[in-house]
Coordinates of C-alpha atoms in Angstrom, one line a residue:
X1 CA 0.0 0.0 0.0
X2 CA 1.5 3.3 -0.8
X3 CA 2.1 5.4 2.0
X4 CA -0.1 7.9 3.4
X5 CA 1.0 10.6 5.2
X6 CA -1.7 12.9 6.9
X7 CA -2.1 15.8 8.5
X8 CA -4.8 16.8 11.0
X9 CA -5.9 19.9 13.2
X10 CA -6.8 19.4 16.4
X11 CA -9.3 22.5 18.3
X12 CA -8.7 25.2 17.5
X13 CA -8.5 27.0 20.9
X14 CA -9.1 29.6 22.8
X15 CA -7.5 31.1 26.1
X16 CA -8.7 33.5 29.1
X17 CA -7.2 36.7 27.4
X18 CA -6.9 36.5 23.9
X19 CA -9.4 35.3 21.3
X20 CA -7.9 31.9 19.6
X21 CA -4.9 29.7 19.8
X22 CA -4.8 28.7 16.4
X23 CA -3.0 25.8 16.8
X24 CA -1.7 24.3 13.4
X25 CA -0.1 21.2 12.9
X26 CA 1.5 20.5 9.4
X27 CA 1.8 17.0 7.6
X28 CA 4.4 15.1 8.9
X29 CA 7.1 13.3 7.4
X30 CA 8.6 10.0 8.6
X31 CA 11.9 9.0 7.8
X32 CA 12.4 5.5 8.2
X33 CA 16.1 5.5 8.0
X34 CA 16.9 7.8 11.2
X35 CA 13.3 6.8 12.7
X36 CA 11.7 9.9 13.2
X37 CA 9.2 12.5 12.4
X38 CA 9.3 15.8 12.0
X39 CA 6.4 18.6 11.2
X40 CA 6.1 22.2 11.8
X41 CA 3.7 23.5 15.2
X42 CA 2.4 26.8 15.8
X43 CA -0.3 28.2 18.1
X44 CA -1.4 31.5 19.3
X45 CA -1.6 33.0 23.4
X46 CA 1.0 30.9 24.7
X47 CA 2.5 31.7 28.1
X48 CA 4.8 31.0 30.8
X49 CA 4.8 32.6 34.3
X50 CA 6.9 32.6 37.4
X51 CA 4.6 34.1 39.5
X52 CA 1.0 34.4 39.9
X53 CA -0.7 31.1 38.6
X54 CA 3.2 29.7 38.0
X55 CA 2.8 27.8 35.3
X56 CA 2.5 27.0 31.4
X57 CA 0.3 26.0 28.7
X58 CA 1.2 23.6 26.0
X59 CA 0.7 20.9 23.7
X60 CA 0.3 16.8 24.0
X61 CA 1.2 15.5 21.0
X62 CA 1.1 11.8 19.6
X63 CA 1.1 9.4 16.7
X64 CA -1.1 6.8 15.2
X65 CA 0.4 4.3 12.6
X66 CA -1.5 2.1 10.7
X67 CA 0.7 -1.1 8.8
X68 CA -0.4 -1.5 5.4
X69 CA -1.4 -5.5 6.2
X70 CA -4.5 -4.5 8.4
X71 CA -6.8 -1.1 7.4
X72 CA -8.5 -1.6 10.0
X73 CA -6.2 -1.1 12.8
X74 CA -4.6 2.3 14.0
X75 CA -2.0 2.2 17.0
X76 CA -0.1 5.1 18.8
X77 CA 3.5 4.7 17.7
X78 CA 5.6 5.0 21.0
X79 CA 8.3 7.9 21.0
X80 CA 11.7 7.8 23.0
X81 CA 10.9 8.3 26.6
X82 CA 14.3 10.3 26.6
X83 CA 13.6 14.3 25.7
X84 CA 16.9 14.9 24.2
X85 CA 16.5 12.2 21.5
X86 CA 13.4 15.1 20.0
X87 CA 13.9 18.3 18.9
X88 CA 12.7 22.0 18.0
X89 CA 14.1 24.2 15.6
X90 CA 13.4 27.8 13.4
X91 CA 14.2 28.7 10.5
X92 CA 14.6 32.2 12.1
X93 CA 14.7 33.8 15.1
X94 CA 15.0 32.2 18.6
X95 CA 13.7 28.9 19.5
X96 CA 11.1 28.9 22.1
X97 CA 10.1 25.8 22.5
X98 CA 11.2 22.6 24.7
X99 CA 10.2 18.9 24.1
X100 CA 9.5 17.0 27.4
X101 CA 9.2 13.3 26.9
X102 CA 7.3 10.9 29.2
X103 CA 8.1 7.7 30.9
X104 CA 5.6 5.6 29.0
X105 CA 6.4 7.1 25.1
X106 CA 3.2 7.6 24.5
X107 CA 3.9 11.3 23.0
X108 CA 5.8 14.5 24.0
X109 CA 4.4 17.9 25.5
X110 CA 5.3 21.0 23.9
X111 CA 5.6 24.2 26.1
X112 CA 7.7 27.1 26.2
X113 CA 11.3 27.3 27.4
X114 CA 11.5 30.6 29.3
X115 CA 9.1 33.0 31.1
X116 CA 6.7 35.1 28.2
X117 CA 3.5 35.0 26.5
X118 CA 2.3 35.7 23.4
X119 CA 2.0 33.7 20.0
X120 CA 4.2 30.4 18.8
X121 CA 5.4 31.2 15.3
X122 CA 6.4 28.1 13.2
X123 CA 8.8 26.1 14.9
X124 CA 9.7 22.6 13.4
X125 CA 9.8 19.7 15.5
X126 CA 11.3 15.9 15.2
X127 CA 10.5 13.7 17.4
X128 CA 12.7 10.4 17.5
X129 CA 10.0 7.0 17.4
X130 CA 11.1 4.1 20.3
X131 CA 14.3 2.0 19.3
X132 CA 12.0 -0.7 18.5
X133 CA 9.2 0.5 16.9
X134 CA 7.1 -0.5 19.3
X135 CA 3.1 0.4 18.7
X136 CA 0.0 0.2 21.3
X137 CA -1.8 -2.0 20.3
X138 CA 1.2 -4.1 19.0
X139 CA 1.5 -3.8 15.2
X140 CA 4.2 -5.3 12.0
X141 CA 5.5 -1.5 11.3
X142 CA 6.6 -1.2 7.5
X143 CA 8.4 2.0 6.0
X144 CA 4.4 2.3 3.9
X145 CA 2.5 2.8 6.5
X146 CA 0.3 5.3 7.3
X147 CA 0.8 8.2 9.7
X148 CA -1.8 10.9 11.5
X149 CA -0.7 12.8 13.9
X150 CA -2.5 14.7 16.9
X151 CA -2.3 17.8 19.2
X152 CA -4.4 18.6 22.0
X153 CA -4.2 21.9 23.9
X154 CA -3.1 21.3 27.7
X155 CA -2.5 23.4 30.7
X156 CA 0.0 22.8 33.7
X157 CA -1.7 22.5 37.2
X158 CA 1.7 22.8 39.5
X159 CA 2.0 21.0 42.9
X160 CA 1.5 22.6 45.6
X161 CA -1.4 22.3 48.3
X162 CA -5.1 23.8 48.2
X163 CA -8.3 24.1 49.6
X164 CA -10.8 21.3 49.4
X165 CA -14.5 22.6 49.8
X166 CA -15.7 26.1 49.8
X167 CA -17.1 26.6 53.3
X168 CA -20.6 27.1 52.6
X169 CA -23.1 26.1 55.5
X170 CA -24.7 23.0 53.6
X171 CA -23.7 19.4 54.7
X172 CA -25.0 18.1 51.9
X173 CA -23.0 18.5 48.6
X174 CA -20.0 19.9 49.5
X175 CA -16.5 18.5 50.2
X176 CA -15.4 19.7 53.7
X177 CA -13.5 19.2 56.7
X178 CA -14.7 16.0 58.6
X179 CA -18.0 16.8 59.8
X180 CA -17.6 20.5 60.0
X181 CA -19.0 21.2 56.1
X182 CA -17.5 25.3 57.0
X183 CA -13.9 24.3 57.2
X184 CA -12.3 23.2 53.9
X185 CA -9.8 20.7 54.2
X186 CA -6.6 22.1 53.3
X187 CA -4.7 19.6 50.9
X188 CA -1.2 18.9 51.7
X189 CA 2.0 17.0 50.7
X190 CA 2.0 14.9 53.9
X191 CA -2.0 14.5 53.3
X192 CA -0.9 13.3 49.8
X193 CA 2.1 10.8 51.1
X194 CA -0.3 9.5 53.5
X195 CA -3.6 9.4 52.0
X196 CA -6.7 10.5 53.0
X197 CA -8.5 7.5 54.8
X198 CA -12.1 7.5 55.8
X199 CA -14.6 9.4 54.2
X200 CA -15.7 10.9 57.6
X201 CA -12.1 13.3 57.1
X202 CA -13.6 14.9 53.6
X203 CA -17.2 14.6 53.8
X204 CA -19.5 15.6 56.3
X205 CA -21.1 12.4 55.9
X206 CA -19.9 8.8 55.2
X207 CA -22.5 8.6 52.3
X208 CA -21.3 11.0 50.4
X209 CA -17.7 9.5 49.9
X210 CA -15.9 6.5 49.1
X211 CA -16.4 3.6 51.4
X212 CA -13.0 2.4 51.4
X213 CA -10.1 4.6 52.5
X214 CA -8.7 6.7 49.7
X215 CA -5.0 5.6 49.9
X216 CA -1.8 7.5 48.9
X217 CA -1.9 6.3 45.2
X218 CA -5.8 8.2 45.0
X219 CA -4.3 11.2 43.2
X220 CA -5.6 14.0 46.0
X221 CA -4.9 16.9 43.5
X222 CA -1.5 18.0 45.4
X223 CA 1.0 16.2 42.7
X224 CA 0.9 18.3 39.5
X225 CA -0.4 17.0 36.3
X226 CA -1.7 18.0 32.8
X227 CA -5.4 19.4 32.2
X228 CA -7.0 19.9 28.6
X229 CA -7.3 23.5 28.4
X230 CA -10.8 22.7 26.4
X231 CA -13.1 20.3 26.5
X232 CA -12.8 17.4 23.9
X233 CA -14.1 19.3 20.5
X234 CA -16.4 17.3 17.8
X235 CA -13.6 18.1 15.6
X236 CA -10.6 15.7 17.8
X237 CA -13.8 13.3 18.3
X238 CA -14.3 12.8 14.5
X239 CA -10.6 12.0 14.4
X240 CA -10.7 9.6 16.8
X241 CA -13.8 7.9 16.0
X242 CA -12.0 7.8 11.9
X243 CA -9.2 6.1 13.7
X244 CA -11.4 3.2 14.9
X245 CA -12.4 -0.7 13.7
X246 CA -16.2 -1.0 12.6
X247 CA -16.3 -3.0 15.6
X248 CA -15.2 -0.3 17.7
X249 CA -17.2 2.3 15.9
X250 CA -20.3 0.5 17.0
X251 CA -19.5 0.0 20.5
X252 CA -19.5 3.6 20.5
X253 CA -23.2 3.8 19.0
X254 CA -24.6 1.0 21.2
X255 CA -26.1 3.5 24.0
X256 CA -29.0 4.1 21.5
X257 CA -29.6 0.7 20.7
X258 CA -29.7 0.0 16.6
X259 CA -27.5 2.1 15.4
X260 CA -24.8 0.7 13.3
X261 CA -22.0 2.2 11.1
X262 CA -23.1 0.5 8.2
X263 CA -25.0 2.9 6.4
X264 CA -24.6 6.7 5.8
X265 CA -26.3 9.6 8.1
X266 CA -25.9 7.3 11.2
X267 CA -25.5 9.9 14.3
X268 CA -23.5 9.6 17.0
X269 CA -26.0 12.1 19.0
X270 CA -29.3 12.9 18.3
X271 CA -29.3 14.5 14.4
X272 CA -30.8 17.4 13.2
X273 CA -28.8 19.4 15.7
X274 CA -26.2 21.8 15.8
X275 CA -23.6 19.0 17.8
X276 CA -24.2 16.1 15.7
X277 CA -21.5 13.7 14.2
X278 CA -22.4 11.8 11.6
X279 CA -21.3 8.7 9.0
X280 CA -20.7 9.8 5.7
X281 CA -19.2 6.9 4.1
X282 CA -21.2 3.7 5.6
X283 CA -19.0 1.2 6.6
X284 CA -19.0 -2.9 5.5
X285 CA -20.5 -4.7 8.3
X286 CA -17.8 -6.2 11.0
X287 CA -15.3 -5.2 8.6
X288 CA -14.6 -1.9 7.4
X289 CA -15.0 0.9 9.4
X290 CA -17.3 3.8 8.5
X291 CA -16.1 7.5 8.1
X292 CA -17.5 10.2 10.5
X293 CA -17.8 14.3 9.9
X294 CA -19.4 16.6 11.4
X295 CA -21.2 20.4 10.3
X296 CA -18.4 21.9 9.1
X297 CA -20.7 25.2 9.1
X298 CA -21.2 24.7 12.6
X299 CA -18.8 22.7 14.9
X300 CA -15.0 23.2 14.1
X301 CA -14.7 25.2 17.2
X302 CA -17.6 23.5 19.1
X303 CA -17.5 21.3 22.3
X304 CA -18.3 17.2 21.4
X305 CA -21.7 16.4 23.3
X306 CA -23.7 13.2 24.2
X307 CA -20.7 11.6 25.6
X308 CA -21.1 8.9 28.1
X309 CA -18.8 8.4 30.9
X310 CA -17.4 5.0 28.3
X311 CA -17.3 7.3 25.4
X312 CA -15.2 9.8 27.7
X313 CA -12.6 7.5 29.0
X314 CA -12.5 5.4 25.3
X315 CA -11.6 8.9 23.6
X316 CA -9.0 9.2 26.8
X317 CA -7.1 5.9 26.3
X318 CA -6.6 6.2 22.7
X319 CA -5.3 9.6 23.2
X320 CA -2.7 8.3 26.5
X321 CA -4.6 10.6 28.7
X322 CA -6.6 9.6 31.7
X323 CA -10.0 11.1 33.6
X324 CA -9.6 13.8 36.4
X325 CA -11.6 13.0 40.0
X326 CA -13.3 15.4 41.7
X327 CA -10.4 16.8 44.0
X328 CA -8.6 17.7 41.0
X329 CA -11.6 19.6 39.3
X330 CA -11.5 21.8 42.5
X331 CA -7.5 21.8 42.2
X332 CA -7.5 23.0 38.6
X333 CA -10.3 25.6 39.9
X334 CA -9.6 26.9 42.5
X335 CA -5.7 26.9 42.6
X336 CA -3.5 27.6 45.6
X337 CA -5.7 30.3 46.6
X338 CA -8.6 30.3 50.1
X339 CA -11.8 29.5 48.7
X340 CA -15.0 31.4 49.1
X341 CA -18.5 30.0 50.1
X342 CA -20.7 29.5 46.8
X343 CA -17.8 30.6 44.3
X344 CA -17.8 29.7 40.7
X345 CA -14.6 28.4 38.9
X346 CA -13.1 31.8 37.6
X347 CA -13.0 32.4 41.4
X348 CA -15.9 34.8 42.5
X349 CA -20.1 34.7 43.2
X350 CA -20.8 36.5 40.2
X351 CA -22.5 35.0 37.2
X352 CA -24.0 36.6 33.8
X353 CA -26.1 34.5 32.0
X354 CA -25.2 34.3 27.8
X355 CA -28.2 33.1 25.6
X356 CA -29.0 33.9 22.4
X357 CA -27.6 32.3 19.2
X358 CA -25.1 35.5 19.5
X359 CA -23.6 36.7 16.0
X360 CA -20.7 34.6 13.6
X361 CA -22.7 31.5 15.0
X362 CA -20.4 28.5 14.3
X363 CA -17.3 30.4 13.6
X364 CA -14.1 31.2 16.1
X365 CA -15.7 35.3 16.3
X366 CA -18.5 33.3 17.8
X367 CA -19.7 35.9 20.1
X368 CA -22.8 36.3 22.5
X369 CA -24.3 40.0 23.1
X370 CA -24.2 39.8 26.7
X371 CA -21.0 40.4 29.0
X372 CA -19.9 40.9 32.3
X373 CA -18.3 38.7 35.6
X374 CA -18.3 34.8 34.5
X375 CA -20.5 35.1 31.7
X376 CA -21.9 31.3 31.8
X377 CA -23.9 29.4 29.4
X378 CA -26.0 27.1 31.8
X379 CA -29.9 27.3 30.4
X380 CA -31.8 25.1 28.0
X381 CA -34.0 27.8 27.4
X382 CA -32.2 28.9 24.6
X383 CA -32.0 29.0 20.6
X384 CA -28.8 27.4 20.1
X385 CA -29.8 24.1 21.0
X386 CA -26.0 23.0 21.7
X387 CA -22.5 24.5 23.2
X388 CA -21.1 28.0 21.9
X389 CA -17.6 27.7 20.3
X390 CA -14.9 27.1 23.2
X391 CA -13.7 30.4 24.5
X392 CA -16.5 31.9 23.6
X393 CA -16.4 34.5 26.1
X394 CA -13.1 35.5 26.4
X395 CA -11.1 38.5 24.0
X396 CA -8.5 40.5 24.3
X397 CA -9.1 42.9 26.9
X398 CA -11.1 40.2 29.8
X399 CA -10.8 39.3 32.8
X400 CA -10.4 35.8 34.4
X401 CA -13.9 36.5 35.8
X402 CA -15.4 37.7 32.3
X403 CA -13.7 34.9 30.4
X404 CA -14.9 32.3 33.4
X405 CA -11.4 30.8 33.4
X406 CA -10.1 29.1 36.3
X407 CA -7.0 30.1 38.4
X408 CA -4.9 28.2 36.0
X409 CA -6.2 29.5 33.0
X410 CA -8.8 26.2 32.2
X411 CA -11.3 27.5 30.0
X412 CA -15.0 26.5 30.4
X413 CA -15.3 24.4 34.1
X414 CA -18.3 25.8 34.4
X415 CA -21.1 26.1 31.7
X416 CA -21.2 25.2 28.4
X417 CA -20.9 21.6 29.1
X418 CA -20.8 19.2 31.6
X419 CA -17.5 18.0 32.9
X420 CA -17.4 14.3 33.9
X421 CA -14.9 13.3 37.2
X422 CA -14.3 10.2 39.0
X423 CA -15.9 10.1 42.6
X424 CA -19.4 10.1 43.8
X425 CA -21.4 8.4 46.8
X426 CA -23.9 5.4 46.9
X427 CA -21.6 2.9 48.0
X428 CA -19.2 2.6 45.0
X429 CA -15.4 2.1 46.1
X430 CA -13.4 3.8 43.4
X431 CA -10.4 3.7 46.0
X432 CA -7.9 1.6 43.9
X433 CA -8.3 4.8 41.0
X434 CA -4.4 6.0 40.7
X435 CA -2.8 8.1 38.0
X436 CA -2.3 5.9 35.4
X437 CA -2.5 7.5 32.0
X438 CA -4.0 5.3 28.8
X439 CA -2.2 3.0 26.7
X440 CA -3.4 3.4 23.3
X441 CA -4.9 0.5 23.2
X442 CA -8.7 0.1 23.5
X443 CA -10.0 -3.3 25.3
X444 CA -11.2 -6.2 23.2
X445 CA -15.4 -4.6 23.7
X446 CA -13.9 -1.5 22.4
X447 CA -14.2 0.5 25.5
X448 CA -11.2 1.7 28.2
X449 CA -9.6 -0.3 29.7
X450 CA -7.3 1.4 32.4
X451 CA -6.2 -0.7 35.5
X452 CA -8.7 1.2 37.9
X453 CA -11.1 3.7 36.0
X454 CA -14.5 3.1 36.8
X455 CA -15.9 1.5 33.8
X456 CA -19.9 1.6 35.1
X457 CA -21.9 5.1 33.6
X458 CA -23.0 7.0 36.5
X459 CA -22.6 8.1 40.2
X460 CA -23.1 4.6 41.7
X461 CA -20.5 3.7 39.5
X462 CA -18.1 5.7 40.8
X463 CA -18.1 8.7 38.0
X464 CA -20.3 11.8 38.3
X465 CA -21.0 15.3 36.2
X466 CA -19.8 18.8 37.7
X467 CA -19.7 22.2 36.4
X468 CA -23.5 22.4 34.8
X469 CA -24.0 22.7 30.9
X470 CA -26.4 24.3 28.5
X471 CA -29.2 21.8 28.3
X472 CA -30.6 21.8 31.7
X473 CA -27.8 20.1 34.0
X474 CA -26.6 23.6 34.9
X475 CA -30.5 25.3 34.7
X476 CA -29.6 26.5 38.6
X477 CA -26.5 28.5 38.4
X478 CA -25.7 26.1 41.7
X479 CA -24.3 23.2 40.5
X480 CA -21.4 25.0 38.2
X481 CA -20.3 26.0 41.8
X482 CA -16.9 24.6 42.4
X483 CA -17.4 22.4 45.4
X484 CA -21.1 21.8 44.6
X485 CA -21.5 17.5 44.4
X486 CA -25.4 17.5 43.6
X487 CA -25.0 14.6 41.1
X488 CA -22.7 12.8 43.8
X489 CA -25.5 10.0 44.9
X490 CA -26.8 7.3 41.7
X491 CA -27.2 10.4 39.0
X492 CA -26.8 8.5 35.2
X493 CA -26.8 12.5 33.4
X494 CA -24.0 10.8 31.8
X495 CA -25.0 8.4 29.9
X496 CA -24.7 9.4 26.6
X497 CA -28.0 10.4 25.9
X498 CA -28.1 14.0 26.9
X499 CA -26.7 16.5 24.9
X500 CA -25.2 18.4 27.8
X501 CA -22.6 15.6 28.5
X502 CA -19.1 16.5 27.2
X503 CA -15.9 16.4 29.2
X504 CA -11.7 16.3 29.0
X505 CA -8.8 14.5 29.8
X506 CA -5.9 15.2 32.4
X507 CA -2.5 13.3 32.4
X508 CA 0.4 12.9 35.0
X509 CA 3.6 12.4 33.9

């Protein structure tokens, strides 16, 4: 088979003070003889502080290969686990870019060097594939294979201790100190080292934790790790859905029941909608997988929606990423700083509602007429009928507060859509959950299949929804509250079958 190289653009993004990343990958070329691959990167509103929020933004990238002996069959292509063996280079000007490798190969962040901010011109990186050639799940590698090649826009959440809970007065939802619910439970190293134990020391009620001690390998939030700066767009989701076996492909479309990827117009969501996905090449029963797309008029900057809690963690597998839990939703929130009773995640009690289909509807000027302190999508009762563009509320010239960015600079934790965690009450022990990233390699039903991610859909099953959404979830501007756990206790919002369901992906390293 001749060998085909391709190049694809992952989210175009958006960040709490500018208006879009612009992330651009080129097509890659592989050279089989020095085993590498090199392409050129650029993306807009970078940064890199030493004070303030102290951290970075950046980019997870990684490969998929597909040997020319099976169509059918796309792997991630592991990468030297050594960061000098890759590269980055200009053609002029300084380089600001360093490659960080990880322990597993999976892929290689991207992030800037030294202290600044502002745009990444082209830089061209090579990034040197494992001595072995090594593939997840296993593969013959040829010098004709096929290549695609991914980005996804991350954000550095530093160690360092914070605040569980928000003090507020109820001692029902919210995370606190033991049984006092108005003392939040400050999350340390030694905390971390030793684990937190009984339920009883962060709820103010047994039931509304895990039964089983949460040990020292629970990641509590203090150790520092990766967060997607967006939630997962329909764009990256196409990608990975076209990356797929037919099989595969129709495990993701069994939560409606009949639908199959062997015929064209078969939706991933409901159709008719603004969010919907979509086959437009049917696929050959069992054998050849279908090709997804998605309204290009509508969705290229748009949030993916229906995902179930399966469809969530699948996407995060193949992508060598992993779900966040609740503590670290309020760790990427609420950052080092003391929390306040009721606040929302860019940090205040202040919340403007946007509605409206808003003007350059389905493009990245995507804009809504209203403004003004955490401007929040959060109400069905609107004309849109799905998720504004990611970012939508942030420009030039706002605020953390106006953009409704978190301390870190995390766009969208509250509104917009849902944002799906690991945790909940009603008996479920997801105590043996640790920080163990995905492989690549999707179990033999075609879901995740992570050593100790909660593989059940719903808050009895040890997986819940925070942060509210557009279609209803978040109607009451009280569950996009930071600490607020309403959906803690049997709640199945997530599975799959409401259009308010998105999520994203964090990764330790």
């Amino acid at each position: 088979m001749k060998k085909n190289i391709l190049f694809l653009l992952i989210a175009l993004s958006f960040t709490l003070n500018t208006k879009a990343n612009n992330l651009i990958i080129s097509t890659p070329i592989y050279n089989d003889g020095n085993k590498t691959m090199t392409f050129n990167i650029s993306w807009d509103n970078s940064w890199k502080l030493s004070s303030g929020p102290t951290n970075w933004d950046g980019v997870w990238v990684f490969i998929k290969r597909q040997a020319c002996s099976n169509t059918n069959i796309w792997a991630t292509t592991l990468v030297s686990a050594t960061s000098g063996d890759h590269g980055s280079s200009v053609s002029s000007g300084t380089n600001l870019l360093s490659v960080d490798a990880v322990s597993d190969g999976m892929g290689v962040f991207l992030r800037r060097t030294n202290n600044g901010m502002g745009n990444i011109g082209t830089h061209t990186i090579t990034l040197k594939l494992n001595s072995s050639l090594t593939t997840s799940p296993a593969i013959t590698p040829s010098a004709a294979d096929n290549f695609k090649i991914f980005g996804i826009e991350m954000v550095y959440v530093p160690q360092g201790q914070f605040y569980l809970g928000d003090g507020r007065q109820s001692n029902s939802y919210n995370f606190s100190n033991g049984n006092n619910a108005g003392t939040p439970l400050l999350i340390t190293a030694a905390i971390q080292a030793a684990g937190l134990g009984a339920a009883t020391n962060y709820t103010s009620n047994p039931m509304y934790g895990c039964p089983n001690y949460l040990p020292p390998s629970f990641p509590l939030g203090y150790n520092g790790f990766w967060c997607m700066k967006y939630d997962a767009t329909s764009v990256s989701y196409v990608d990975f859905l076209n990356t797929l076996s037919y099989n595969q492909q129709a495990m993701r479309l069994s939560k409606w029941g009949t639908r199959y990827p062997n015929s064209t117009n078969t939706y991933f969501g409901n159709g008719g909608q603004k969010g919907s996905i979509y086959t437009s090449v049917a696929g050959t029963y069992n054998t050849i997988p279908a090709t997804f797309t998605y309204n290009t008029s509508y969705m290229n900057y748009t949030p993916v929606i229906y995902l179930s809690w399966t469809d969530l963690t699948t996407y995060l597998d193949w992508a060598g990423l992993r779900p966040m839990n609740d503590f670290e939703y309020e760790k990427a929130c609420r950052g080092p700083i003391n929390p306040i009773p009721n606040e929302y995640p860019w940090g205040n009690t202040s919340i403007t509602q946007a509605s409206g289909t808003g003007s350059n509807n389905g493009t990245f000027q995507e804009r809504v007429s209203q403004a003004g302190e955490g401007l929040c999508f959060y109400s069905w009762n609107d004309q849109n009928w799905a998720p504004y563009r990611s970012g939508f509320a942030a420009t030039a010239i706002t605020t953390r507060s106006q953009a409704g960015a978190t301390y870190y600079g995390i766009m969208e934790m509250g509104g917009n859509v849902s944002e799906q965690v690991v945790g909940g009450g009603s008996g479920y022990d997801y105590s043996n959950f640790t920080t163990a990233n995905g492989d690549g390699a999707l179990g033999a039903d075609g879901n995740a299949n992570t050593v100790g991610w909660p593989t059940g859909i719903g808050a009895n099953q040890g997986n819940y929804c925070k942060g509210g959404d557009f279609n209803g979830n978040g109607s009451h501007p009280l569950i996009i509250q930071v600490s607020d756990r309403q959906f803690y206790g049997g709640n199945t919002y997530n599975n799959g079958q409401n259009n308010g369901t998105g999520g994203r992906g964090v990764r330790s390293f």
